[in-house]
Tab-separated table of C-alpha atoms in Angstrom:
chain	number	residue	atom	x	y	z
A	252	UNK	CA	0.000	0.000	0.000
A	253	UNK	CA	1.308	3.310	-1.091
A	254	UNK	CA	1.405	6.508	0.963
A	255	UNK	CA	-1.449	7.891	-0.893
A	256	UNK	CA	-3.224	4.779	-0.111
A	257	UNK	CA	-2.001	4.647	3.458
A	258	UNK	CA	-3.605	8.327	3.868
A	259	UNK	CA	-7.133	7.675	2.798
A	260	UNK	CA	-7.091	4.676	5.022
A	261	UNK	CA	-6.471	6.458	8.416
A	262	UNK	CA	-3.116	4.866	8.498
A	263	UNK	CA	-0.218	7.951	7.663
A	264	UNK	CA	1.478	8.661	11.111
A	265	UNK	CA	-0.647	11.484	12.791
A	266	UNK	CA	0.330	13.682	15.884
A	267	UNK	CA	-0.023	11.899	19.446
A	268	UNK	CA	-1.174	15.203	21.188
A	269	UNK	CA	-4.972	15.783	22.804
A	270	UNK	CA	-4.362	19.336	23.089
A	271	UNK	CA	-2.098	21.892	21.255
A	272	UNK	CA	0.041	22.796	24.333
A	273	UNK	CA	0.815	19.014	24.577
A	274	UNK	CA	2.276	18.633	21.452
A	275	UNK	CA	6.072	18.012	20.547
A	276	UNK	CA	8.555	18.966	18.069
A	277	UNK	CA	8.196	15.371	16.360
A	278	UNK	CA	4.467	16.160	16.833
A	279	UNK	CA	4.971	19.251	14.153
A	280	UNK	CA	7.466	17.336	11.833
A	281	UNK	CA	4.460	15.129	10.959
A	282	UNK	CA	2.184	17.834	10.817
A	283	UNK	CA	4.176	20.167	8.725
A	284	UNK	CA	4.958	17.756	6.099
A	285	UNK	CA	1.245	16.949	5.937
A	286	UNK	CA	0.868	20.462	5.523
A	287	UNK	CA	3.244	21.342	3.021
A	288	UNK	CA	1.596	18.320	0.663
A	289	UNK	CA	-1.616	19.573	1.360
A	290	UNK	CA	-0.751	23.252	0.309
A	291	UNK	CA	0.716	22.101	-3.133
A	292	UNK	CA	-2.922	20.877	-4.257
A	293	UNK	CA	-4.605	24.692	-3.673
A	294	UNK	CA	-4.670	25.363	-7.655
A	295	UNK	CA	-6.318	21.990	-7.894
A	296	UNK	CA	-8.853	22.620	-5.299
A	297	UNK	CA	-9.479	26.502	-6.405
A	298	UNK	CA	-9.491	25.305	-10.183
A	299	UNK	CA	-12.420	22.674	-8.907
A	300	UNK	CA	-13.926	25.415	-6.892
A	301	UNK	CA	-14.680	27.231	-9.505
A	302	UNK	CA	-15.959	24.910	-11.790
A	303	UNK	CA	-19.259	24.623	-9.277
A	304	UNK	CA	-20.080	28.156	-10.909
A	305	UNK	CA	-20.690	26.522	-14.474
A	306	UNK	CA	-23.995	26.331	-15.702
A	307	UNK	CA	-25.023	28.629	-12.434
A	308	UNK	CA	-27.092	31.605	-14.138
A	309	UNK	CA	-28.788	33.339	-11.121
A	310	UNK	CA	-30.667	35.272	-13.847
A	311	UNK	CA	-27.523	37.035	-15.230
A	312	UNK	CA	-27.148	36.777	-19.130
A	313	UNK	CA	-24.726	34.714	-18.826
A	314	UNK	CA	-23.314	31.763	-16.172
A	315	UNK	CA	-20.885	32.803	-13.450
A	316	UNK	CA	-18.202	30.524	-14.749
A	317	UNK	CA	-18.456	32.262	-17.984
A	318	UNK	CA	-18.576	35.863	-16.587
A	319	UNK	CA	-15.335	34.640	-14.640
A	320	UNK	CA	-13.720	33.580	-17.818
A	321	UNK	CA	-15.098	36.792	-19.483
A	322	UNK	CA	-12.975	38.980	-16.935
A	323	UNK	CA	-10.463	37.257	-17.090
A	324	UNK	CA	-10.221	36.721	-20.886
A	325	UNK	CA	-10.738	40.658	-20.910
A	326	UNK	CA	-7.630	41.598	-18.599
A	327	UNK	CA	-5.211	39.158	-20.398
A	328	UNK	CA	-6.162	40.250	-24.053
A	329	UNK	CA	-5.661	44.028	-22.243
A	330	UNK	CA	-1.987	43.244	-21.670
A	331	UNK	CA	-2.756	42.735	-18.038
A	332	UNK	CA	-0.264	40.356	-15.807
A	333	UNK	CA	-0.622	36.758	-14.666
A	334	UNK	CA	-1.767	37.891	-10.859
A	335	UNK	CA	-4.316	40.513	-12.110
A	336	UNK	CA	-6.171	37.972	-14.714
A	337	UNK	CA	-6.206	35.095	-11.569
A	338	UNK	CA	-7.424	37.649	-9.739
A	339	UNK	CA	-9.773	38.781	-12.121
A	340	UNK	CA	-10.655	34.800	-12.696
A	341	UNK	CA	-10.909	34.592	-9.263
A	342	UNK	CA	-12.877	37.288	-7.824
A	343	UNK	CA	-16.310	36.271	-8.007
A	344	UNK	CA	-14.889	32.413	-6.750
A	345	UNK	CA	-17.123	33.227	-3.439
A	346	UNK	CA	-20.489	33.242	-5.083
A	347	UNK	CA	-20.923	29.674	-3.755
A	348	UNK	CA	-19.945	30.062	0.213
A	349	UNK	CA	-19.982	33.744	0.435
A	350	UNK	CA	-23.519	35.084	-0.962
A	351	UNK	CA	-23.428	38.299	1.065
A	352	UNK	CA	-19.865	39.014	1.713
A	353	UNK	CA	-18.516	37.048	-1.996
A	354	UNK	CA	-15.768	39.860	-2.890
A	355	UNK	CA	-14.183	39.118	0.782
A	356	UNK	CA	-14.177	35.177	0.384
A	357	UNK	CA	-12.108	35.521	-2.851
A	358	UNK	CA	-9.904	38.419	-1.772
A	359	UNK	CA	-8.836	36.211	1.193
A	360	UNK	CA	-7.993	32.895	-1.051
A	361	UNK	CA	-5.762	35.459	-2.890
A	362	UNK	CA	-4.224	37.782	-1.033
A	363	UNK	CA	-1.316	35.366	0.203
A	364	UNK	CA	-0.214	35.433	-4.075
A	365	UNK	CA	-0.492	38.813	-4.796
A	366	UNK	CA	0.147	42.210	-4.826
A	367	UNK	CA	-1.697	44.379	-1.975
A	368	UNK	CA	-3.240	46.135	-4.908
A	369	UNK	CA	-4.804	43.065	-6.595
A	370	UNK	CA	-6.415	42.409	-2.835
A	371	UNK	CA	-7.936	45.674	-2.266
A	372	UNK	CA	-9.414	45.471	-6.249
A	373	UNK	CA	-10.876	42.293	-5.240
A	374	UNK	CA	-11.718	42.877	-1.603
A	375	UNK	CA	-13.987	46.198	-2.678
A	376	UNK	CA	-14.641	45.664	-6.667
A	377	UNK	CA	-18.468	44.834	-5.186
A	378	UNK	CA	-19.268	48.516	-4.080
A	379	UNK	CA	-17.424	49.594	-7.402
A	380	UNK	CA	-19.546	46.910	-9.485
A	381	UNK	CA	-22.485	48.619	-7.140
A	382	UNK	CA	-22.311	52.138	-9.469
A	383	UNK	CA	-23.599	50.203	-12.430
A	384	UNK	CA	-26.982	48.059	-10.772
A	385	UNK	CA	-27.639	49.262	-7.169
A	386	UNK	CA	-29.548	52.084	-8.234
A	387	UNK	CA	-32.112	49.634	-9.534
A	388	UNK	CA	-32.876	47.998	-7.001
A	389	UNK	CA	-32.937	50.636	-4.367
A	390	UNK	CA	-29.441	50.931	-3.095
A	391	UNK	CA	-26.727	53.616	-3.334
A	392	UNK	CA	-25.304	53.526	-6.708
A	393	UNK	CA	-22.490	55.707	-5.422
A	394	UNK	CA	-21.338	53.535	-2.595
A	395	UNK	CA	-17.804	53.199	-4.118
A	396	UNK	CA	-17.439	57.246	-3.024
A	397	UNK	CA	-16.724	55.886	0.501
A	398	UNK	CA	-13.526	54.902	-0.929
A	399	UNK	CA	-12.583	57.816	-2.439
A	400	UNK	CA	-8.945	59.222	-2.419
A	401	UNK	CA	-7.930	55.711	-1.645
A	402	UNK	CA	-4.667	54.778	-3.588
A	403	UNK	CA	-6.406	52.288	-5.026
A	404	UNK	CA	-9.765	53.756	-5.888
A	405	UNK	CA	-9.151	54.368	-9.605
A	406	UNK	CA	-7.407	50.826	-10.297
A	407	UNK	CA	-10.672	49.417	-8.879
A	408	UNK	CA	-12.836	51.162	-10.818
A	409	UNK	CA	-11.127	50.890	-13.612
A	410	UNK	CA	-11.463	47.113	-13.048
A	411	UNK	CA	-15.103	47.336	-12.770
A	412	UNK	CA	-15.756	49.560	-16.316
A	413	UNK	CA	-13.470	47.762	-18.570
A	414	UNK	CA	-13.446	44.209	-16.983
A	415	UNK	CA	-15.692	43.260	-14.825
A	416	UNK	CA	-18.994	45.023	-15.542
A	417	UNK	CA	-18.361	44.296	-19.173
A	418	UNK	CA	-18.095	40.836	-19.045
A	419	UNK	CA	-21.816	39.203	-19.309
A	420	UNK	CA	-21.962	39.389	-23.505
A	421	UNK	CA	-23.002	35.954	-24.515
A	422	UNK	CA	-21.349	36.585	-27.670
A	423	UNK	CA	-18.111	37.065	-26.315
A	424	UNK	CA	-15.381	34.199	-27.356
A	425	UNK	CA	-13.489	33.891	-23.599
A	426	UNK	CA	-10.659	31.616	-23.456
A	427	UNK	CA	-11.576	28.179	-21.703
A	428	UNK	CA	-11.145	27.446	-18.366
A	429	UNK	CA	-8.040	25.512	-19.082
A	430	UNK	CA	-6.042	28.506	-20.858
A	431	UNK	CA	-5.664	29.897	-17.465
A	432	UNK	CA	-4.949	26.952	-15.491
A	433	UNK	CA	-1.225	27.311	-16.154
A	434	UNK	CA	-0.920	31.006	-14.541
A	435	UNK	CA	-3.535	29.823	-11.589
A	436	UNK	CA	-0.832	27.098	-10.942
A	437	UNK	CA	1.849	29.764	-11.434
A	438	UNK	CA	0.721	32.406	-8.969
A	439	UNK	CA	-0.092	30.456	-6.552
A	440	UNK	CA	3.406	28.050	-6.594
A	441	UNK	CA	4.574	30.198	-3.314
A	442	UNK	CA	3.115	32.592	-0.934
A	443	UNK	CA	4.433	36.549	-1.424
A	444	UNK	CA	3.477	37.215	2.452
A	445	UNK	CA	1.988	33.958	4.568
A	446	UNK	CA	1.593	33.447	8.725
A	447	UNK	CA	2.427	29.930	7.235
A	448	UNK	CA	5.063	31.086	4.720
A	449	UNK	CA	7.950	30.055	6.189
A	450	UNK	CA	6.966	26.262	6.916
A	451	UNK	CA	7.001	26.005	2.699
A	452	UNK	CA	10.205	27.847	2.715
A	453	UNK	CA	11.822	25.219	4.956
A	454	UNK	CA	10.556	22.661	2.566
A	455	UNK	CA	12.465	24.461	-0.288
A	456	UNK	CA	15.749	24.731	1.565
């Protein structure tokens, strides 16, 4: 039987402790080499993450798996960088978990990868995206001026108007999912700024 194997039968060595404080250094060897395997497999689990949003209309003219390609599609044929089309790929990734807070859910699978920039954009693009709906249904359309003079005010609405907002045309020919697998994989091979980031950079050593 194979370590793989081993693993999904309960039988890979495991930590002795009951509690935390009780734990030893040979305790956190086995832990942190769990961990470190486990981290390696995020693109996998974000790239099947956000395949659930396929097929998922919610009334919008197009599915959110599509709108995500869209965005994403639209930043990279803009000359945009690998980070900002995964995040742009990435930010509406919280639809599923997150249905009132969704903008925050992504921003926070993210932020470890990229730029403080790309965060914030993600983090606030839904009070940005806000200017072009919320009006309709009651709501402040101008709820992005709370931000206002923020260093990163313009970059986000400039996400919004020639991104984000734009991307629900059915007609639109967006790259497949699997274009921008490779730069998902890329981005997220090793943490910019981690609490955890220096248990993978022992593992690289």
């Amino acid at each position: 039987m194979d370590v793989s194997e081993q693993t999904m039968h309960g039988m890979a060595e495991r930590a002795k402790f009951r509690e935390m404080k009780q734990g030893t250094r040979e305790d956190w060897t086995i832990i942190g080499g769990e961990y470190r395997a486990f981290a390696k497999g995020l693109p996998d689990r974000v790239l099947d993450h956000l395949k659930l949003l396929d097929g998922d209309f919610g009334g919008f003219p197009v599915c959110r798996l599509e709108h995500s390609l869209q965005t994403a599609t639209r930043a990279h044929r803009d000359g945009q960088g690998e980070p900002y089309v995964v995040m742009a790929l990435l930010h509406d990734i919280g639809d599923t978990l997150g249905s009132y807070n969704h903008p925050e859910v992504a921003a926070s699978i993210i932020k470890p990868f990229v730029s403080e920039e790309l965060h914030w954009i993600c983090q606030n693009h839904g009070a940005f995206q806000g200017y072009y709906y919320f009006h309709h249904l009651g709501m402040d359309r101008n709820a992005r001026d709370a931000f206002e003079g923020h260093e990163h005010y313009e970059a986000c609405r400039e996400f919004c108007e020639k991104y984000d907002q734009a991307a629900f045309d059915p007609d639109y020919q967006s790259e497949p999912l699997e274009f921008f697998e490779p730069m998902v994989r890329r981005v997220m091979a090793k943490p910019l700024a981690s609490l955890y980031a220096k248990a993978v950079e022992e593992e690289a050593a």
